[in-house]
PDB file of C-alpha atoms in Angstrom:
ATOM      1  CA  UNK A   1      -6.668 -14.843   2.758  1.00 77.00           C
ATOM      2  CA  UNK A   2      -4.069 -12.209   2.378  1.00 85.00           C
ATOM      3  CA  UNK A   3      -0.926 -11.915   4.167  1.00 92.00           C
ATOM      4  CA  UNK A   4       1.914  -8.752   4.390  1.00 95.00           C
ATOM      5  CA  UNK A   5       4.948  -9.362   5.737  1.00 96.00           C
ATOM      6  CA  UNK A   6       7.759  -6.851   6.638  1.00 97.00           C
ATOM      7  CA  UNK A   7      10.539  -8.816   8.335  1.00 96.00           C
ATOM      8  CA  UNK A   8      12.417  -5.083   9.650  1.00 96.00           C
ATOM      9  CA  UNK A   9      11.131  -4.070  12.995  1.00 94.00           C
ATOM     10  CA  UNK A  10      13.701  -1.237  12.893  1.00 96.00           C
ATOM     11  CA  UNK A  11      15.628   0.478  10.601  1.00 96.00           C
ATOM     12  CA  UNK A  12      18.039   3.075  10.549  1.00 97.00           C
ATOM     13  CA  UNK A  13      19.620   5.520   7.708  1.00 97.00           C
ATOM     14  CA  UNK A  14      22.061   8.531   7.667  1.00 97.00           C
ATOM     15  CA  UNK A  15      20.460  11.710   6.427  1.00 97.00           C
ATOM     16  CA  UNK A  16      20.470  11.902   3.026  1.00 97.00           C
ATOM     17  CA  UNK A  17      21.032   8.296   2.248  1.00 97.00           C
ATOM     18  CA  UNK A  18      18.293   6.742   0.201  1.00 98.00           C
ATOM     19  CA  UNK A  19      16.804   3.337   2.458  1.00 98.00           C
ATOM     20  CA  UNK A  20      15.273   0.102   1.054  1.00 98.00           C
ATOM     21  CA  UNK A  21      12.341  -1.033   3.412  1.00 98.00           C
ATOM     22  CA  UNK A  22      10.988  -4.153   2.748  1.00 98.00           C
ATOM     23  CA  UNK A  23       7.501  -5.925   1.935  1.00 98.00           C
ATOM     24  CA  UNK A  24       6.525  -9.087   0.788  1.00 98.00           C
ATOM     25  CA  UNK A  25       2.725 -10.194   0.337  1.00 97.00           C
ATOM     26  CA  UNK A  26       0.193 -13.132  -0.282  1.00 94.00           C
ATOM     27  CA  UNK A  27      -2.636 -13.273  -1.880  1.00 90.00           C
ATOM     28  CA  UNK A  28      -4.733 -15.657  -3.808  1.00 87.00           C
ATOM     29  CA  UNK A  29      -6.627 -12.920  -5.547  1.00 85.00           C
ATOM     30  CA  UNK A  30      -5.695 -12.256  -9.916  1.00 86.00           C
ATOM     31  CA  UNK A  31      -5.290  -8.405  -8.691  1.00 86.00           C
ATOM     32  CA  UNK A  32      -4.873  -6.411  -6.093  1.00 90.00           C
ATOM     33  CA  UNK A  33      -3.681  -3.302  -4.669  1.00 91.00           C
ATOM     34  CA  UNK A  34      -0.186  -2.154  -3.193  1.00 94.00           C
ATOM     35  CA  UNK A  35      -0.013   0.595  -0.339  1.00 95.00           C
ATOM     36  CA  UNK A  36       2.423   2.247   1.712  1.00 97.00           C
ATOM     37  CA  UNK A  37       1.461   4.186   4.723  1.00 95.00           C
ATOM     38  CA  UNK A  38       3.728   6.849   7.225  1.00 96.00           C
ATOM     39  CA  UNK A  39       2.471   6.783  10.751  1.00 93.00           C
ATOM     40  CA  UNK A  40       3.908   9.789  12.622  1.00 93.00           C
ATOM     41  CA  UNK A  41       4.617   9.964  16.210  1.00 90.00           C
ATOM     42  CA  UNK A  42       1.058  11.671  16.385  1.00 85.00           C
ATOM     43  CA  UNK A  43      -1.043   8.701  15.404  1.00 86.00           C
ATOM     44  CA  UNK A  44      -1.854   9.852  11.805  1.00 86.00           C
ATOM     45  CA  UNK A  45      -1.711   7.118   9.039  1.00 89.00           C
ATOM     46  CA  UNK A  46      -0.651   9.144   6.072  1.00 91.00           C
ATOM     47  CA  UNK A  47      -0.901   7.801   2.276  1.00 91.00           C
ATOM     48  CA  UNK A  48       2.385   7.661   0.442  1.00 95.00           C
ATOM     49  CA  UNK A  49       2.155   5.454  -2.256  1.00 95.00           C
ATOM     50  CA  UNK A  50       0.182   3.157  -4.776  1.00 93.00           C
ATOM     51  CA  UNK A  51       0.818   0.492  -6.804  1.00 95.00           C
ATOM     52  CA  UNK A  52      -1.506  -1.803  -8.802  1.00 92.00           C
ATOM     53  CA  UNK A  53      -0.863  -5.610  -9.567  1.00 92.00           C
ATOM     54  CA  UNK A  54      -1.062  -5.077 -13.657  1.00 91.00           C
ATOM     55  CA  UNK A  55       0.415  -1.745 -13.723  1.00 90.00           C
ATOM     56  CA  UNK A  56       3.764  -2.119 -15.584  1.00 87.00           C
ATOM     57  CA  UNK A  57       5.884   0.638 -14.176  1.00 93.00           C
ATOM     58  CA  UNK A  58       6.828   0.599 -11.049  1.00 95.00           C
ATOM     59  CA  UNK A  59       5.062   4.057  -8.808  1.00 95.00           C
ATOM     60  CA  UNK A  60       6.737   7.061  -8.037  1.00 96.00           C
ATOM     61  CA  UNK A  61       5.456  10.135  -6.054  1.00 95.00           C
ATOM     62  CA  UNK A  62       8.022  11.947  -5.259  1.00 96.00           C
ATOM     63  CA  UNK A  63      10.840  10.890  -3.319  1.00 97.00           C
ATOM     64  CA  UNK A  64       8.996   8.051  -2.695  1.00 98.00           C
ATOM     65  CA  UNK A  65       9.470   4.786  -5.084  1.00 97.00           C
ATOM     66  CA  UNK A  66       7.878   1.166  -4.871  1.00 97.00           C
ATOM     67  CA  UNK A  67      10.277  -1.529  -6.425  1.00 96.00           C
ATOM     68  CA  UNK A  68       7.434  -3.736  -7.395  1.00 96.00           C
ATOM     69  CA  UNK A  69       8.613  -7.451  -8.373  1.00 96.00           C
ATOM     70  CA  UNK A  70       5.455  -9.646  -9.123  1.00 94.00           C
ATOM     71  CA  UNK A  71       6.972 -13.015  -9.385  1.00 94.00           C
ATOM     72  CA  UNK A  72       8.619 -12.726  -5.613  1.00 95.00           C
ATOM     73  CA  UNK A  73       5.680 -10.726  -4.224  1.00 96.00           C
ATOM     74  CA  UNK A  74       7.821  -8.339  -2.989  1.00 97.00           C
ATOM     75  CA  UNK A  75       6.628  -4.087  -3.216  1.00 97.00           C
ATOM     76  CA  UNK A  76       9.515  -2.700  -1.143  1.00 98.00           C
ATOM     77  CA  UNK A  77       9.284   0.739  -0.302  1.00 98.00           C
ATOM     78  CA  UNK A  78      12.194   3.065  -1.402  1.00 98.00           C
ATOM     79  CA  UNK A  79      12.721   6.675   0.012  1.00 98.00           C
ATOM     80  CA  UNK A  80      15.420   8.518  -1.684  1.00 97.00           C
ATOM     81  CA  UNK A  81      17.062  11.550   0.267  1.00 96.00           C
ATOM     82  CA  UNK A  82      16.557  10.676   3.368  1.00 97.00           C
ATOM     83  CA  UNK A  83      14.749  13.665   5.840  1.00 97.00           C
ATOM     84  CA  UNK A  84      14.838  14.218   9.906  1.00 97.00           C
ATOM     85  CA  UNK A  85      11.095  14.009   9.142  1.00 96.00           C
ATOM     86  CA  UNK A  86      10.983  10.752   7.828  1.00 98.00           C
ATOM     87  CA  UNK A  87      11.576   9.320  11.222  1.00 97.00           C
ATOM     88  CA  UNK A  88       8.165   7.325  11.438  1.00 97.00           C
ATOM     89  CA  UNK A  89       6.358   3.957  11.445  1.00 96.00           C
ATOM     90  CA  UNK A  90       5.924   2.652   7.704  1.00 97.00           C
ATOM     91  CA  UNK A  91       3.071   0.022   6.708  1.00 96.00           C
ATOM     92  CA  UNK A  92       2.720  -1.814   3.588  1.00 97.00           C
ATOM     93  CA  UNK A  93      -1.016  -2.791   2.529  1.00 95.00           C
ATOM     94  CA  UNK A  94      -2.870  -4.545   0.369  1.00 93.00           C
ATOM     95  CA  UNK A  95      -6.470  -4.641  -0.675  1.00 87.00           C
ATOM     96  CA  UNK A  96      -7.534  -7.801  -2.914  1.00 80.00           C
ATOM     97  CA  UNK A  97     -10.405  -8.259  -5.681  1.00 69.00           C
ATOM     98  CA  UNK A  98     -12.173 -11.053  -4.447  1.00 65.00           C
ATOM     99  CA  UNK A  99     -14.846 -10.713  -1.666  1.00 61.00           C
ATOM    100  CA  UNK A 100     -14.932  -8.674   1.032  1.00 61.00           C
ATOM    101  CA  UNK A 101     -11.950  -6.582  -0.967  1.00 65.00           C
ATOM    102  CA  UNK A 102     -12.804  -3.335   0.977  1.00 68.00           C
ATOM    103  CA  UNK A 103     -10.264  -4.494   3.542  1.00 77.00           C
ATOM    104  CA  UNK A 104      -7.055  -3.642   3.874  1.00 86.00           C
ATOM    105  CA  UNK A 105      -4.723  -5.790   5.463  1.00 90.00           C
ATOM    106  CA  UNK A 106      -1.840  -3.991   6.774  1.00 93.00           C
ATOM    107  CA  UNK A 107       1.715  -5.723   7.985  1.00 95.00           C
ATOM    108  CA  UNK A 108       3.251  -5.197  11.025  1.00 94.00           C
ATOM    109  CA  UNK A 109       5.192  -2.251  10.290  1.00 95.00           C
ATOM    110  CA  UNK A 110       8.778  -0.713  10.331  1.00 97.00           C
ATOM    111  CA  UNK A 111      10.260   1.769  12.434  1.00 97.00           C
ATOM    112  CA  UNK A 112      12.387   3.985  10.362  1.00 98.00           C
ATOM    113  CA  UNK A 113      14.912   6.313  12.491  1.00 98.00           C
ATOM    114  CA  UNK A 114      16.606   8.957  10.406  1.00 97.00           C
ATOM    115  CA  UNK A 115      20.288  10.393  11.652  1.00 97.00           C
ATOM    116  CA  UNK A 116      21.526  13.533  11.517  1.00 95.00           C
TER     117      UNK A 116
ATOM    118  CA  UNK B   1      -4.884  17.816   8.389  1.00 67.00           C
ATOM    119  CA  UNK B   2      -6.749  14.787   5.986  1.00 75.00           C
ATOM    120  CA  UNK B   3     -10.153  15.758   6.380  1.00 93.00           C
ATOM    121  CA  UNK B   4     -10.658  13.100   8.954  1.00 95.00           C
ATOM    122  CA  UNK B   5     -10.794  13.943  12.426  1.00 96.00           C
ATOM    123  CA  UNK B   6     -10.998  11.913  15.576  1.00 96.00           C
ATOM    124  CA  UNK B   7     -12.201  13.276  19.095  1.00 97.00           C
ATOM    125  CA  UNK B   8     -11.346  12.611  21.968  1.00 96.00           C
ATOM    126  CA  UNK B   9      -6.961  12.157  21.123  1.00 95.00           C
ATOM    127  CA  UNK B  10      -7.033  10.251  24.374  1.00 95.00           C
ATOM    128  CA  UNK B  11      -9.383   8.405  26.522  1.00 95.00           C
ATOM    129  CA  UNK B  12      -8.859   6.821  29.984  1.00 95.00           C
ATOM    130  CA  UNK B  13     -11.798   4.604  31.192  1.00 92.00           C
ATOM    131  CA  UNK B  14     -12.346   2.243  33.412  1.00 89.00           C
ATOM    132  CA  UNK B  15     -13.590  -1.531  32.777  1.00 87.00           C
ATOM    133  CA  UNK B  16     -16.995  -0.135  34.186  1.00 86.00           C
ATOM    134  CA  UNK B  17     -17.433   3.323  31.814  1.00 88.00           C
ATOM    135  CA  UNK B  18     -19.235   3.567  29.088  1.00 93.00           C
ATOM    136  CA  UNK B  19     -17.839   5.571  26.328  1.00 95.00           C
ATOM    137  CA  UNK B  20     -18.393   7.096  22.889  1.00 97.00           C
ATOM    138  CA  UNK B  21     -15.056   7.458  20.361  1.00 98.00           C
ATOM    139  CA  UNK B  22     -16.030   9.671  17.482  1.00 98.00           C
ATOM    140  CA  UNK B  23     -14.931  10.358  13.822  1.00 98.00           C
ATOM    141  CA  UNK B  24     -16.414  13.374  11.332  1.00 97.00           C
ATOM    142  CA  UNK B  25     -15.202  13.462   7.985  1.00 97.00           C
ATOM    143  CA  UNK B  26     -15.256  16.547   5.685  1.00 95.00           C
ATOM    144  CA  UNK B  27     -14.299  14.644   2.260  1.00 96.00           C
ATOM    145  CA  UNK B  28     -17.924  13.925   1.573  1.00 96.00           C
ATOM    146  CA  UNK B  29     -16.691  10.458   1.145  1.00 96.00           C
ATOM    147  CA  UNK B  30     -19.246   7.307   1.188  1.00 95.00           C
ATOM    148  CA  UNK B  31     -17.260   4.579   3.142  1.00 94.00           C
ATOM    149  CA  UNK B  32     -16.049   5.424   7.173  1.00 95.00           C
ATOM    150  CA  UNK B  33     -14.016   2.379   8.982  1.00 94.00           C
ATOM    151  CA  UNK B  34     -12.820   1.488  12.368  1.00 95.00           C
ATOM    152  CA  UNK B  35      -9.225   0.273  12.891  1.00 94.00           C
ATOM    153  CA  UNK B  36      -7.563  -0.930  16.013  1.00 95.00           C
ATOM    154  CA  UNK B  37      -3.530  -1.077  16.444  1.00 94.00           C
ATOM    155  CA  UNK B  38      -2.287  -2.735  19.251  1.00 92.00           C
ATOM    156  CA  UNK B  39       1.275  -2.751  20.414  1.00 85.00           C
ATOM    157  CA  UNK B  40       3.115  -4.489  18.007  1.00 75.00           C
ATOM    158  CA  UNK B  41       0.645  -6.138  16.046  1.00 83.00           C
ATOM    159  CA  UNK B  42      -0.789  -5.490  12.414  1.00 86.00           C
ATOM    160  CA  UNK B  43      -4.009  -3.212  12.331  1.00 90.00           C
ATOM    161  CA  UNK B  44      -7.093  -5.041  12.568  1.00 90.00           C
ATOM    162  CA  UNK B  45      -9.727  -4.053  10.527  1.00 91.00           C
ATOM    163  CA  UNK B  46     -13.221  -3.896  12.946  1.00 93.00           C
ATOM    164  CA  UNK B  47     -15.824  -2.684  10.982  1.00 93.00           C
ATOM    165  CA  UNK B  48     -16.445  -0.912   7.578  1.00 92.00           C
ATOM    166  CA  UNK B  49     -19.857   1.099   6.587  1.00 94.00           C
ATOM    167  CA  UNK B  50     -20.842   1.966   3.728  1.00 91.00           C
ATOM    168  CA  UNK B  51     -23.587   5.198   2.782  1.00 88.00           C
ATOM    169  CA  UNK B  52     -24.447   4.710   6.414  1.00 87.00           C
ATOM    170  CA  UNK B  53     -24.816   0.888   6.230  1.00 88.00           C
ATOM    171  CA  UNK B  54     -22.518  -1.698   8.000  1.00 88.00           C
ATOM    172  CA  UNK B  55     -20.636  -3.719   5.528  1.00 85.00           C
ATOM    173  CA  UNK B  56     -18.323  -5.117   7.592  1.00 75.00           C
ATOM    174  CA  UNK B  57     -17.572  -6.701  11.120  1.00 72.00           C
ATOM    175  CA  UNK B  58     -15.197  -8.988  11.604  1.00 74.00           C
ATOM    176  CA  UNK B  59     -15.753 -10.405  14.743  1.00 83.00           C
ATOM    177  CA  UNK B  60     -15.720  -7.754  17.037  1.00 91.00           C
ATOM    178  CA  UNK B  61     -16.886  -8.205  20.856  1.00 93.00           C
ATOM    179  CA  UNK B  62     -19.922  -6.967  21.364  1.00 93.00           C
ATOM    180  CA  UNK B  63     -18.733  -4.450  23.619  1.00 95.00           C
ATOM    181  CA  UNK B  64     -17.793  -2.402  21.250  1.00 96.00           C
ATOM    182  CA  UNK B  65     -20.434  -1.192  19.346  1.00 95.00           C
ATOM    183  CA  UNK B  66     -20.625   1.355  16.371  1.00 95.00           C
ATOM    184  CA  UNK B  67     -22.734   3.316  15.127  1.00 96.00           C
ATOM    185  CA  UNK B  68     -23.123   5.539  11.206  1.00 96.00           C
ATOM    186  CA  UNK B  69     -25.643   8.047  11.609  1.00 95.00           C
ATOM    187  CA  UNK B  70     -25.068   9.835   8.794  1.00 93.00           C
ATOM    188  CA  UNK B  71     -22.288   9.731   6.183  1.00 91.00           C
ATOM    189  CA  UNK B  72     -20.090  12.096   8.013  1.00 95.00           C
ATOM    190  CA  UNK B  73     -20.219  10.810  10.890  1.00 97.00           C
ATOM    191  CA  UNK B  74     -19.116   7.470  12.573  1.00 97.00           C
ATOM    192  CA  UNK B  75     -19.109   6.483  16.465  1.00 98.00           C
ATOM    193  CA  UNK B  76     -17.936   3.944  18.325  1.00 97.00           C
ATOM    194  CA  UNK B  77     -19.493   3.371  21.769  1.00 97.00           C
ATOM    195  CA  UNK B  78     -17.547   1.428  24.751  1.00 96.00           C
ATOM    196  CA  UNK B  79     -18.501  -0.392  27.499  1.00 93.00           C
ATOM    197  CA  UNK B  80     -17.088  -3.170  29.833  1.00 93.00           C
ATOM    198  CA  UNK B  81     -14.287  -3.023  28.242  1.00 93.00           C
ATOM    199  CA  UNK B  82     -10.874  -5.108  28.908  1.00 93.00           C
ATOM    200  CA  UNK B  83      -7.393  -4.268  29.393  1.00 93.00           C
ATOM    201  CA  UNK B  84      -6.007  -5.843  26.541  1.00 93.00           C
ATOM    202  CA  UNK B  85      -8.914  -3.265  24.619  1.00 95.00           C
ATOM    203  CA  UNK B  86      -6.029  -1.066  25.043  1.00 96.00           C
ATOM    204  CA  UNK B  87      -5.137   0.291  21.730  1.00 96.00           C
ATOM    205  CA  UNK B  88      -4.919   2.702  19.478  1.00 95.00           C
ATOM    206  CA  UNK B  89      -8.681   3.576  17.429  1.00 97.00           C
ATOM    207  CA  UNK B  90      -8.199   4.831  13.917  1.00 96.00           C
ATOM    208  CA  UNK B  91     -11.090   6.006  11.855  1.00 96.00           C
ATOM    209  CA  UNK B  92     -10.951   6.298   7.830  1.00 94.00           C
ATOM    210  CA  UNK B  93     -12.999   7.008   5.437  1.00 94.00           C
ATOM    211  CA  UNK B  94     -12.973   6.427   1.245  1.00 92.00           C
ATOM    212  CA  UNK B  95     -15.040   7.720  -1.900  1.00 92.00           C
ATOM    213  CA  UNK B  96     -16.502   4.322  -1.685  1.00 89.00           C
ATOM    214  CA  UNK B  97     -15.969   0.885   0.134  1.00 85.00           C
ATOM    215  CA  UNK B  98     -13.565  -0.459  -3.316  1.00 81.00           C
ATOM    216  CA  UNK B  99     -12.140   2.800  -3.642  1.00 81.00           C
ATOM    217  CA  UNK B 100      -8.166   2.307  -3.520  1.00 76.00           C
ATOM    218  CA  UNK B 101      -7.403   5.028  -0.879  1.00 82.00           C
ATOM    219  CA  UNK B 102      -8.205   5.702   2.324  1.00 87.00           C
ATOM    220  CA  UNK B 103      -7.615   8.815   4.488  1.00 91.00           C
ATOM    221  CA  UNK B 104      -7.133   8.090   8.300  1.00 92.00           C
ATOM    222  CA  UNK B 105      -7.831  10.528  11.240  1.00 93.00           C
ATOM    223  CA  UNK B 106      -5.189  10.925  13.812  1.00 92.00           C
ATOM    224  CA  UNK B 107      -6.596   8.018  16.352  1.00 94.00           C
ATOM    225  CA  UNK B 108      -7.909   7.962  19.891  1.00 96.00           C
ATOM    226  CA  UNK B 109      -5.519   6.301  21.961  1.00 95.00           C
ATOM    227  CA  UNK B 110      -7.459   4.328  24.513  1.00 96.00           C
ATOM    228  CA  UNK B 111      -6.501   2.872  28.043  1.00 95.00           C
ATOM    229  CA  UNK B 112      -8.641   0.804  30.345  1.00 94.00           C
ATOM    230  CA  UNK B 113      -7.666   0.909  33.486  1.00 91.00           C
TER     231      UNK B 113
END
């Protein structure tokens, strides 16, 4: 079974700032898959980033970065330059190699609020 | 816009209605998939198809029923449905069931009355 946890219902930054959001993950499979999704106000689940289990760099797209740190099974989620339009909900994701790995299993999500 | 789109936005029924939710995607993608997110809870994956066959369906109640008439296309059809159905309905689709991305539609936010 795979787990996500993010342990930040809420979050807030100061325009501008860059903001850490946290992810941790647990999974039994030998690789897997590392998302992060931006849900809108208007429903939309929007792709940000990927990150595999044996890449060796950690992703960037972006302003977006993924601070990927196998042995704690952490992928945090790092937005640099924070934007008014970055208020949003934020998932992490993961999608395993063993059976059934179509599925993603998403974590409960973080509300990001962006100040002007 | 992703390519994915989801009609109606919102839906009001009551426990008695039957109703359709419906997803078209214009990726020419392979895999379509049914999400719901409750209030404050992780999205649950419901069920997964794949070129049109159902893959996937992790223990859904059987009032909600789906339905992948073509690749494009993906419904789900409601009836007798609960309260606590109340949620938000997110279709996706992907190249292919292992592909590593999925684009999601815009949801159909649902309340039973």
């Amino acid at each position: 079974a795979q787990k996500i946890t993010q342990t930040q219902p809420g979050m807030f930054v100061q325009e501008k700032e860059a903001v850490t959001l946290d992810c941790t993950y647990d999974t039994s499979d030998p690789s897997y898959g590392l998302f992060w999704y931006k849900q809108p106000s208007s429903g939309e689940m929007i792709f940000l980033i990927y990150q595999g289990s044996y890449d060796q760099q950690n992703a960037t797209e972006g302003r977006y970065s993924l601070n990927f740190q196998k042995a704690r099974k952490s992928a945090n989620l790092v937005i640099s330059a924070s934007q008014l339009g970055d208020s949003a909900m934020y998932f992490c994701a993961m999608r395993g190699s063993g059976a059934g790995s179509y599925q993603l299993t998403f974590g409960k999500g973080t509300k990001l609020s962006v100040i002007p | 816009e992703t390519g994915v789109t989801q009609t109606p936005r919102h839906l009001v029924m009551g426990m008695t209605n039957k109703k359709s939710l419906k997803c078209e995607q214009h990726l020419g993608h392979n895999a379509m998939y049914w999400y719901k997110q409750s209030a404050k809870k992780p999205l649950e994956l419901m069920f997964v198809y794949s070129l049109e066959e159902r893959v996937e369906n992790n223990s859904v109640p059987s009032r909600f029923s789906p339905e992948c008439p073509n690749s494009s296309h993906l419904f789900l059809h409601l009836h007798t449905l609960q309260p606590e159905d109340s949620a938000l309905y997110l279709c996706a689709s992907s190249q292919a069931v292992t592909s590593l991305r999925e684009y999601f539609g815009a949801g159909t936010r649902l309340s039973v009355l």
